[in-house]
mmCIF file of C-alpha atoms in Angstrom:
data_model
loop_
_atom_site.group_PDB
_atom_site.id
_atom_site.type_symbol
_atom_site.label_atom_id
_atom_site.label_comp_id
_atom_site.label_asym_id
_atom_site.label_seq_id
_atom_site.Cartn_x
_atom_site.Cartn_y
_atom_site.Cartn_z
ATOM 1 C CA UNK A 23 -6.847 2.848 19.340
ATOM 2 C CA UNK A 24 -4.603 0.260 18.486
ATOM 3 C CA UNK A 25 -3.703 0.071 15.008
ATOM 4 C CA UNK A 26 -2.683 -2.795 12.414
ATOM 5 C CA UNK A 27 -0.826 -5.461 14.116
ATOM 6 C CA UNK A 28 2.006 -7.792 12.435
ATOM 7 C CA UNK A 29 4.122 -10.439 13.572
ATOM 8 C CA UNK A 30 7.024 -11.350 13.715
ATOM 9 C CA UNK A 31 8.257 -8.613 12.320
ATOM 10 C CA UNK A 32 11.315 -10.369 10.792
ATOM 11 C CA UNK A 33 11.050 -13.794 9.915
ATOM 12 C CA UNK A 34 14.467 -15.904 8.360
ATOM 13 C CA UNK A 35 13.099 -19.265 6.642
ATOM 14 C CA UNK A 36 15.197 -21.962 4.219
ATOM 15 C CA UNK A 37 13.910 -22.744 1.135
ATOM 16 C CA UNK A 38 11.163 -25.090 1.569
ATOM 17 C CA UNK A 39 10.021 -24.022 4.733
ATOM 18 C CA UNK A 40 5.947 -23.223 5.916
ATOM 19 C CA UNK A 41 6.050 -20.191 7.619
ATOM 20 C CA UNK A 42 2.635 -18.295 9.148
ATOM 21 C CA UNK A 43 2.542 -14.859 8.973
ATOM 22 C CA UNK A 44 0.413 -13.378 11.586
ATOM 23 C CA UNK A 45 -1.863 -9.903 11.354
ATOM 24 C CA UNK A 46 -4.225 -8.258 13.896
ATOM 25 C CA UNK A 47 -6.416 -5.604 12.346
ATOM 26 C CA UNK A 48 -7.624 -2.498 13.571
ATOM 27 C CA UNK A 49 -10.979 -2.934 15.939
ATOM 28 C CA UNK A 50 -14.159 -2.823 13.923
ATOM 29 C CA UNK A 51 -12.694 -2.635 10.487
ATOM 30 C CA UNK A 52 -14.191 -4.963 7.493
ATOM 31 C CA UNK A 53 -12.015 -4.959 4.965
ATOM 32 C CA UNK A 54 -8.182 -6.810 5.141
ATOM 33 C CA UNK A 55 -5.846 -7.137 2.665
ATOM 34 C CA UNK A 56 -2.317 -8.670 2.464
ATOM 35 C CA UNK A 57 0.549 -6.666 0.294
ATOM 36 C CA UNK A 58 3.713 -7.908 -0.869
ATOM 37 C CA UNK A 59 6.482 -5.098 -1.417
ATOM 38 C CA UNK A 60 9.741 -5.650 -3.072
ATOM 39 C CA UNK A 61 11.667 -3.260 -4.860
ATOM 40 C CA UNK A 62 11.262 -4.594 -8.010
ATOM 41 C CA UNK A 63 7.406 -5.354 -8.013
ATOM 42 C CA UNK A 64 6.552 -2.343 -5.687
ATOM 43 C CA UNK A 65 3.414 -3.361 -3.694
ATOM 44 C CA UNK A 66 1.381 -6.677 -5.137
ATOM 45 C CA UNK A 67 -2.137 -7.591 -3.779
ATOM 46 C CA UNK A 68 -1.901 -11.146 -2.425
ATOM 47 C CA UNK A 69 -5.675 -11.247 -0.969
ATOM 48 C CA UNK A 70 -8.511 -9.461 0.001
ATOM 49 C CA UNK A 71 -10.814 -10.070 2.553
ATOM 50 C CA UNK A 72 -14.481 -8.476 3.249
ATOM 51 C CA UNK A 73 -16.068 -9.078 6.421
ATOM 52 C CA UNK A 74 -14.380 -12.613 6.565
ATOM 53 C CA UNK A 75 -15.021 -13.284 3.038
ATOM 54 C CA UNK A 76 -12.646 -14.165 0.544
ATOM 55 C CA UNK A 77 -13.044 -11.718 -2.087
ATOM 56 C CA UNK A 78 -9.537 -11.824 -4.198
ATOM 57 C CA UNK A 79 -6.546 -14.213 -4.221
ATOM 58 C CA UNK A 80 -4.045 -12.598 -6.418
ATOM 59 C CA UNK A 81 -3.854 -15.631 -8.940
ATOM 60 C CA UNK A 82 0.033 -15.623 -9.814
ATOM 61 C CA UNK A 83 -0.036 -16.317 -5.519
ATOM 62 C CA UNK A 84 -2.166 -18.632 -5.761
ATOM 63 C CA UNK A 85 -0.133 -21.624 -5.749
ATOM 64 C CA UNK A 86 1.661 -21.447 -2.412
ATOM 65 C CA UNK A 87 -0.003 -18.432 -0.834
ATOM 66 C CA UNK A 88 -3.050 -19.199 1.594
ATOM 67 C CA UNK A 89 -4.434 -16.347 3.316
ATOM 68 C CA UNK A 90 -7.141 -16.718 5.843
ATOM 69 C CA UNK A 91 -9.127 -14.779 8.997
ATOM 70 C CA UNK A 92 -10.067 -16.763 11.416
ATOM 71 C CA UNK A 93 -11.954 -14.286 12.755
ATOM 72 C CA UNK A 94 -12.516 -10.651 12.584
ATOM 73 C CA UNK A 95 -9.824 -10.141 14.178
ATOM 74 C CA UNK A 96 -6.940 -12.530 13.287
ATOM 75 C CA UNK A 97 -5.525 -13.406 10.126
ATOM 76 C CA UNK A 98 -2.982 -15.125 8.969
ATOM 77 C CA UNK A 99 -0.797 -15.863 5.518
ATOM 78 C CA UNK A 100 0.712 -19.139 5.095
ATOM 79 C CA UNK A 101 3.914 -19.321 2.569
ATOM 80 C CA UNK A 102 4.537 -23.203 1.793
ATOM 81 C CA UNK A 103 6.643 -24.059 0.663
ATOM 82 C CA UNK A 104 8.973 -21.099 0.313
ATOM 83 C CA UNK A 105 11.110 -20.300 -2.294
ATOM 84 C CA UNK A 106 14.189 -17.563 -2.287
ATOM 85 C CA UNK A 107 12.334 -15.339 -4.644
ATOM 86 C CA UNK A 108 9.262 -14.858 -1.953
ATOM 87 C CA UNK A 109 12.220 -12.591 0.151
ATOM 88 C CA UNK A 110 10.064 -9.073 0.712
ATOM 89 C CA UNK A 111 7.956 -7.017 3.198
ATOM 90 C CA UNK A 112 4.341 -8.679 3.496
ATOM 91 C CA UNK A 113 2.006 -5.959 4.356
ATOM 92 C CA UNK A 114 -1.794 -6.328 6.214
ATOM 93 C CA UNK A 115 -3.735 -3.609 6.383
ATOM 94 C CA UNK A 116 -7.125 -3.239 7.132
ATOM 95 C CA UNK A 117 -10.154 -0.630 6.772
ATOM 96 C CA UNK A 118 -13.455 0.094 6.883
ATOM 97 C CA UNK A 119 -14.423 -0.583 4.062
ATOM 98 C CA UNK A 120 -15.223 1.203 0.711
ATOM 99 C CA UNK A 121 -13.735 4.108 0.430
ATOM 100 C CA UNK A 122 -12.388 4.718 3.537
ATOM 101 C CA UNK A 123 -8.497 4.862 4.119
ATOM 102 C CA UNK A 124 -6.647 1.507 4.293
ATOM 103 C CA UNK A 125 -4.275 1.477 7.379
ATOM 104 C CA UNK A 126 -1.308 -0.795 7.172
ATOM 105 C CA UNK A 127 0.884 -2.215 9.640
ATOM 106 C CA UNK A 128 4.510 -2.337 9.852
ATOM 107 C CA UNK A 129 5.235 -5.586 7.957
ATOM 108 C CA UNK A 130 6.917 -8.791 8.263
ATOM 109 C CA UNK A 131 10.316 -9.003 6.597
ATOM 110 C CA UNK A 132 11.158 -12.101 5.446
ATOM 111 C CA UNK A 133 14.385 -13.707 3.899
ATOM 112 C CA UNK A 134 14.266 -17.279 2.304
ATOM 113 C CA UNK A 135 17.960 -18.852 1.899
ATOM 114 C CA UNK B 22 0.701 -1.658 -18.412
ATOM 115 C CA UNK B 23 0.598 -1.050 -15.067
ATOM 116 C CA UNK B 24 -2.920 0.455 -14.181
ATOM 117 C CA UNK B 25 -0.962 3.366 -11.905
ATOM 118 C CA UNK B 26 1.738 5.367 -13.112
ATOM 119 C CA UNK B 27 3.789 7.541 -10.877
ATOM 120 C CA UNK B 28 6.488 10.183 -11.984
ATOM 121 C CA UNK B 29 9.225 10.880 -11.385
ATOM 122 C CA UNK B 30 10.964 8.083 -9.503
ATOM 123 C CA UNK B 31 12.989 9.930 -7.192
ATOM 124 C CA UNK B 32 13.201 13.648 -6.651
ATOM 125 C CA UNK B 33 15.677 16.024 -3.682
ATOM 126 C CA UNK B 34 14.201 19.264 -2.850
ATOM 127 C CA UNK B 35 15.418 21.131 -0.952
ATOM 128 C CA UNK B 36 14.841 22.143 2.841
ATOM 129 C CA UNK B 37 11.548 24.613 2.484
ATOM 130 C CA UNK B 38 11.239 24.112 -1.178
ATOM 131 C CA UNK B 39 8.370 22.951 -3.109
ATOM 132 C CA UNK B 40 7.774 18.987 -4.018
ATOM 133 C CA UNK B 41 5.779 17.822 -6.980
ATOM 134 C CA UNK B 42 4.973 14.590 -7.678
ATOM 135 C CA UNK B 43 2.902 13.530 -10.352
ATOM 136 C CA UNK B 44 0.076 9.956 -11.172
ATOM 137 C CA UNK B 45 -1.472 9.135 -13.892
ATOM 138 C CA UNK B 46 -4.048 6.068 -14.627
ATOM 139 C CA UNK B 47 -4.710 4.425 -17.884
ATOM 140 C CA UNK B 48 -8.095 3.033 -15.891
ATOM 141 C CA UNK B 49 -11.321 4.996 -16.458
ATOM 142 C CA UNK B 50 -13.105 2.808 -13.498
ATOM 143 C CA UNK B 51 -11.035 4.513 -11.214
ATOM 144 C CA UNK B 52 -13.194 6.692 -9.116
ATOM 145 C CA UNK B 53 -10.998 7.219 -6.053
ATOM 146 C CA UNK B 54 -7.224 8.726 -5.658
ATOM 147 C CA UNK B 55 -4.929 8.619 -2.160
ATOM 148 C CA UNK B 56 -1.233 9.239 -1.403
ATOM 149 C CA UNK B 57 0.628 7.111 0.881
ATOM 150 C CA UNK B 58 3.816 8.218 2.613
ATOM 151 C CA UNK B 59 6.128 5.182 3.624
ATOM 152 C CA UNK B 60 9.453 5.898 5.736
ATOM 153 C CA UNK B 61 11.872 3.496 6.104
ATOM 154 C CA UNK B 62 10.888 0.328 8.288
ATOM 155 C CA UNK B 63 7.248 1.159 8.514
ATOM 156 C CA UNK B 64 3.983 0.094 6.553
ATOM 157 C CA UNK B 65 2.628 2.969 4.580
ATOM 158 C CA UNK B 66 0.611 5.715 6.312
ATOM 159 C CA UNK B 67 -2.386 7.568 4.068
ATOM 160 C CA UNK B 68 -1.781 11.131 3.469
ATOM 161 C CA UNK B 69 -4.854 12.614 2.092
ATOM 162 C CA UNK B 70 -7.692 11.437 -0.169
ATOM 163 C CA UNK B 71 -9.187 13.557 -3.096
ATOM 164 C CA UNK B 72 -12.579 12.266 -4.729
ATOM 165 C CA UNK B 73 -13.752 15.301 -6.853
ATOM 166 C CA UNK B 74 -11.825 17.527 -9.266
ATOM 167 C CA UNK B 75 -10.402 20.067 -8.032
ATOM 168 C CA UNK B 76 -7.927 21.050 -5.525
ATOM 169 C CA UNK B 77 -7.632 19.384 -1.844
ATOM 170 C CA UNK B 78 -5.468 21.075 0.678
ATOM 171 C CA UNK B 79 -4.360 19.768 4.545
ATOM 172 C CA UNK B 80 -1.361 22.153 5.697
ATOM 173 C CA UNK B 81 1.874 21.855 3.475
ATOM 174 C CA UNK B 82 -0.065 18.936 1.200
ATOM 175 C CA UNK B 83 -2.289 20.033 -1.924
ATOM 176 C CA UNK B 84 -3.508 17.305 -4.063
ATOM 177 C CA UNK B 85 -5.211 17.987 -7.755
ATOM 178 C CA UNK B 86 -7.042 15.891 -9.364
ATOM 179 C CA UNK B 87 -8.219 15.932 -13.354
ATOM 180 C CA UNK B 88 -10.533 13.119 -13.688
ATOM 181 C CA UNK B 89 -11.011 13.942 -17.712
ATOM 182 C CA UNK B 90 -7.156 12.838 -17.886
ATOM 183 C CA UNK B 91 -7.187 10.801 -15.078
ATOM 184 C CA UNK B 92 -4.151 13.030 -13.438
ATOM 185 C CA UNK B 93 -3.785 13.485 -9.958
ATOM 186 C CA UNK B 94 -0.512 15.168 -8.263
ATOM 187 C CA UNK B 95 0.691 16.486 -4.658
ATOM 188 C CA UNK B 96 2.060 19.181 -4.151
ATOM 189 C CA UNK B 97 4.076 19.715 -0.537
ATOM 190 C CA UNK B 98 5.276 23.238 0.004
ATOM 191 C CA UNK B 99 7.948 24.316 2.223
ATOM 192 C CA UNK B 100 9.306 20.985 2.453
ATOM 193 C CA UNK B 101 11.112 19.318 5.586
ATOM 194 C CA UNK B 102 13.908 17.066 5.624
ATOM 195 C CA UNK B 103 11.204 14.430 7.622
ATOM 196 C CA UNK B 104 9.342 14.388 4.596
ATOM 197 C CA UNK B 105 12.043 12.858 2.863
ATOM 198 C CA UNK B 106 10.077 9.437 2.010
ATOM 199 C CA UNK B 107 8.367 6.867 -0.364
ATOM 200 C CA UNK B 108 5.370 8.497 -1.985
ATOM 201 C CA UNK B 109 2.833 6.185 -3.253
ATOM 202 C CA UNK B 110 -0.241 6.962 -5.561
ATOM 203 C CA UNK B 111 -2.869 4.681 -5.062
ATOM 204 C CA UNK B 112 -6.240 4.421 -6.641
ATOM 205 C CA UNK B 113 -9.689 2.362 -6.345
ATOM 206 C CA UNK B 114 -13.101 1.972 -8.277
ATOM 207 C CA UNK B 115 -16.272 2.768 -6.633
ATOM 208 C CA UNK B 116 -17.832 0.096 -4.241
ATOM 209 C CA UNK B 117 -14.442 -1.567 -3.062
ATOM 210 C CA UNK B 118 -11.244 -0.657 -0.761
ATOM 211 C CA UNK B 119 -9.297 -2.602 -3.149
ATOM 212 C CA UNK B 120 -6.508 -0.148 -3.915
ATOM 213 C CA UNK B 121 -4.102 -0.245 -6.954
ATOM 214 C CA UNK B 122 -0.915 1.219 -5.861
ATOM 215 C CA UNK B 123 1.683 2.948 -8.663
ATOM 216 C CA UNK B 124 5.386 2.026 -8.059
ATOM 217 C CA UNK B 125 6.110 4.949 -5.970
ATOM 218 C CA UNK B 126 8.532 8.402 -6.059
ATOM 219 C CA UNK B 127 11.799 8.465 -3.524
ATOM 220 C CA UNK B 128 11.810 12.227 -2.192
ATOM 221 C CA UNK B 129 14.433 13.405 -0.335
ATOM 222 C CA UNK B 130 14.429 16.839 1.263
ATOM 223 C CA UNK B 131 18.187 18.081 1.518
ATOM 224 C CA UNK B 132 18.425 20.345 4.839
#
C-alpha cells in the first residue's frame, strides 16, 4: 500500500509569496492532519481534518494558514503570504481514525528568504 | 506548560546497551500513549502503542505505562547504532486521533 504522500518535498519561497503545499493520504484513511516541525517549537498542529471535515485550525495559524481536502484523497495547505519565520518541515499524516496509529509522510521543507 | 513532557533531551548509548527514555503528561484526559521514531529526512514512523497499565513489549522495545502518574517510558535493549534517532512521545484523549506530541529525545547509539 502506498503510504502518505507529500510534495514537493523542498519548496524555496521569498517573503510574501503563496505557496500550496500538496499531501496524498493513505487509501481509506479518515482522519488528516497537517504538522509543523521546527527545532524550536518541535511538532505544532496546524489542522485537523475528519472525514473531510474541518475539525481544528490551530488558531495562532489561523491568519495565513488555509488547509483544505478536496477530497478524500487530496489535500492541500496554502501559506500566504509567507513570512521568514514560517521556514520548517510541514508534516501530513493521515489515519484511520480514533485511536489508530497516525502515519506521516516525509514532509515538505520549506525556506522563506 | 506544555501538555507532553519528554526527558531527557538527548541521550548516547552505547552499541548493545540499554536506552531509556522517559514522558510524562500534566493532562488527566489523556487516555492514549505512542512513540514515534523520526530519522533524519523522514516524517515520523509509530513505534508501538500502549493503552493499559502495564508493560508492552515488540522485540528490543518495552513501553510502561503508569496512568495514576500519567508516566509512560521505552525501554530499547541491546541497542543498534540504526536506532540512533528522534524519539517522540505522543499522546491523545479518547474519541479523537488528535495527538499531542512532547518535544522529543535525540538518541544516539555509539557502535
Amino acid at each position: 500500500d502506498a503510504g502518505v504522500t507529500q510534495t514537493p518535498r523542498h519548496e524555496v519561497a521569498e517573503k510574501g509569496q503563496t505557496i500550496i503545499l500538496k499531501c496524498e493520504p493513505v487509501s481509506g484513511h479518515n482522519d488528516l492532519f497537517w504538522y509543523r516541525q521546527t527545532k524550536i517549537q518541535g511538532l505544532e498542529l496546524l489542522s485537523y481534518f475528519r472525514s473531510k471535515s474541518l475539525m481544528e485550525d490551530g488558531g495562532a495559524f489561523k491568519d495565513r494558514f488555509k488547509a483544505e481536502m478536496l477530497n478524500s484523497s487530496f489535500s492541500t495547505l496554502k501559506i500566504q503570504p509567507t513570512e521568514p519565520k514560517d521556514s520548517a518541515v510541514y508534516l501530513c499524516a493521515s489515519s484511520l481514525g480514533g485511536a489508530e496509529t497516525l502515519y506521516f509522510g516525509s514532509g515538505t521543507r520549506l525556506t522563506v528568504l | 506548560q506544555q501538555k507532553v513532557q519528554q526527558s531527557p533531551e538527548s541521550l548516547s548509548v552505547p552499541e548493545g546497551g540499554m536506552a531509556s527514555l522517559n514522558c510524562t503528561s500534566s493532562d488527566r484526559n489523556f487516555q492514549y500513549f505512542w512513540w514515534y521514531r523520526q530519522h533524519s529526512g523522514e516524517g515520523p514512523k509509530a513505534l508501538m502503542s500502549i493503552f493499559s497499565d502495564g508493560d508492552k513489549k515488540e522485540g528490543r522495545f518495552t513501553a510502561h505505562l503508569n496512568k495514576a502518574s500519567l508516566h509512560v517510558s521505552l525501554h530499547i535493549r541491546d541497542s543498534q547504532p540504526s536506532d540512533s534517532a528522534l524519539y517522540f512521545c505522543a499522546a491523545s484523549e479518547a474519541n479523537t486521533g488528535k495527538l499531542t506530541f512532547g518535544d522529543g529525545t535525540v538518541l544516539t547509539v555509539k557502535p
